[in-house]
């Protein structure tokens, strides 16, 4: 059993970095049940995936369990571009890149006072692509940011009503960026490419207060994480010829505060509320310096701190079948002077529905969700951009998630 468990967790860790994300940079699609509940998923009973939403959620687990989830994400986006006089100069759409976002979780209840767990999931990630030679490609032809959090977690009961948890975030990040430097109607001549990866360390903590058998209050904090990347930089057909060198950059992933409340009306009905504040001001810019004589470059994000609100509802049809509904609203963090074609979207609204079968040995879950990605207007971000401003519109994402949990 121990050998099989280690193999399963290793498989989850290997799969997660290979996933591409397309609906945003801050992710919440950690588990199938979590997607169904709109991300309000701190207090799902006997669910190892709770740890992704609040590490203290493992205190609701009995025995041992191993959980897998896989979420399919299919986005679309369109844009219009304008010159300095506000005149329309072109339009196009992004190339669609469906993706899988997996999660793997293990929890063991040690005794009546202690739990420990291990999760492998992604808190951050993005992928976007536009056709070579288009207006958008001068700002972003291709961008892939992949992330993985490996989270060993320890939780303990502190009295009859209070529980706490602490854990590490062993964080992996991989980045690939491509950008054109000419655009139609001029002849397309080339692109540059930056690719690097990094490991860094963060931490998290969580509290759960259960004043009654029907109510739970939760608080979690996830630290910011600073990555230092030494990346390969290739510039093909540049004014200086083809260049191969090393680029250096530092990226800070923001910290976040998570608040949750759950009320169980009776054995059939439960409602959960969630609020997340992400400190996006820590994600300030992306600056590149080079080993050779190339001048340094920097793109400023100027993002504001943002809130995400969610409500989830569970209805138990029987001891084995449960239905779930969810709605979430993300107020957006990207201002006019901080947007670009890497993440061209505004406010997010997510509508979800899911179901699960569960018995003493296993849980099988399925969820469907639809996310609207609000319009976003933003200005050109440098002399190399072939537009003065752009407007992204008709943006949306379809989501399908499946999950399986083994109880033993």
mmCIF file of C-alpha atoms in Angstrom, residues 78-80 82 303-304 331-347 373-379 389-395:
data_model
loop_
_atom_site.group_PDB
_atom_site.id
_atom_site.type_symbol
_atom_site.label_atom_id
_atom_site.label_comp_id
_atom_site.label_asym_id
_atom_site.label_seq_id
_atom_site.Cartn_x
_atom_site.Cartn_y
_atom_site.Cartn_z
ATOM 1 C CA UNK A 78 -11.438 38.229 -29.144
ATOM 2 C CA UNK A 79 -9.987 41.731 -29.403
ATOM 3 C CA UNK A 80 -10.049 45.024 -31.310
ATOM 4 C CA UNK A 82 -6.664 51.004 -32.025
ATOM 5 C CA UNK A 303 -2.359 45.287 -10.853
ATOM 6 C CA UNK A 304 -4.607 46.182 -7.930
ATOM 7 C CA UNK A 331 -13.877 41.654 -9.381
ATOM 8 C CA UNK A 332 -10.755 41.698 -11.574
ATOM 9 C CA UNK A 333 -7.379 43.222 -10.833
ATOM 10 C CA UNK A 334 -6.080 44.554 -14.160
ATOM 11 C CA UNK A 335 -6.260 48.344 -14.736
ATOM 12 C CA UNK A 336 -6.080 50.162 -18.073
ATOM 13 C CA UNK A 337 -2.362 50.842 -17.658
ATOM 14 C CA UNK A 338 -1.549 47.291 -16.524
ATOM 15 C CA UNK A 339 -3.185 45.055 -19.121
ATOM 16 C CA UNK A 340 -1.636 43.121 -21.978
ATOM 17 C CA UNK A 341 -2.304 40.174 -24.253
ATOM 18 C CA UNK A 342 -0.858 37.664 -21.796
ATOM 19 C CA UNK A 343 -4.054 37.832 -19.681
ATOM 20 C CA UNK A 344 -6.578 39.965 -21.634
ATOM 21 C CA UNK A 345 -9.631 39.662 -19.401
ATOM 22 C CA UNK A 346 -11.749 41.566 -16.894
ATOM 23 C CA UNK A 347 -14.145 40.415 -14.158
ATOM 24 C CA UNK A 373 -14.462 36.657 -18.698
ATOM 25 C CA UNK A 374 -15.408 40.319 -18.748
ATOM 26 C CA UNK A 375 -14.274 42.865 -21.332
ATOM 27 C CA UNK A 376 -10.971 44.627 -20.743
ATOM 28 C CA UNK A 377 -9.523 47.787 -22.310
ATOM 29 C CA UNK A 378 -5.799 48.377 -21.961
ATOM 30 C CA UNK A 379 -3.085 50.520 -23.466
ATOM 31 C CA UNK A 389 -4.832 50.557 -27.049
ATOM 32 C CA UNK A 390 -6.863 47.360 -27.288
ATOM 33 C CA UNK A 391 -10.233 46.042 -26.181
ATOM 34 C CA UNK A 392 -10.759 42.372 -25.351
ATOM 35 C CA UNK A 393 -14.327 41.050 -25.578
ATOM 36 C CA UNK A 394 -16.519 37.930 -26.042
ATOM 37 C CA UNK A 395 -14.297 36.033 -23.615
#
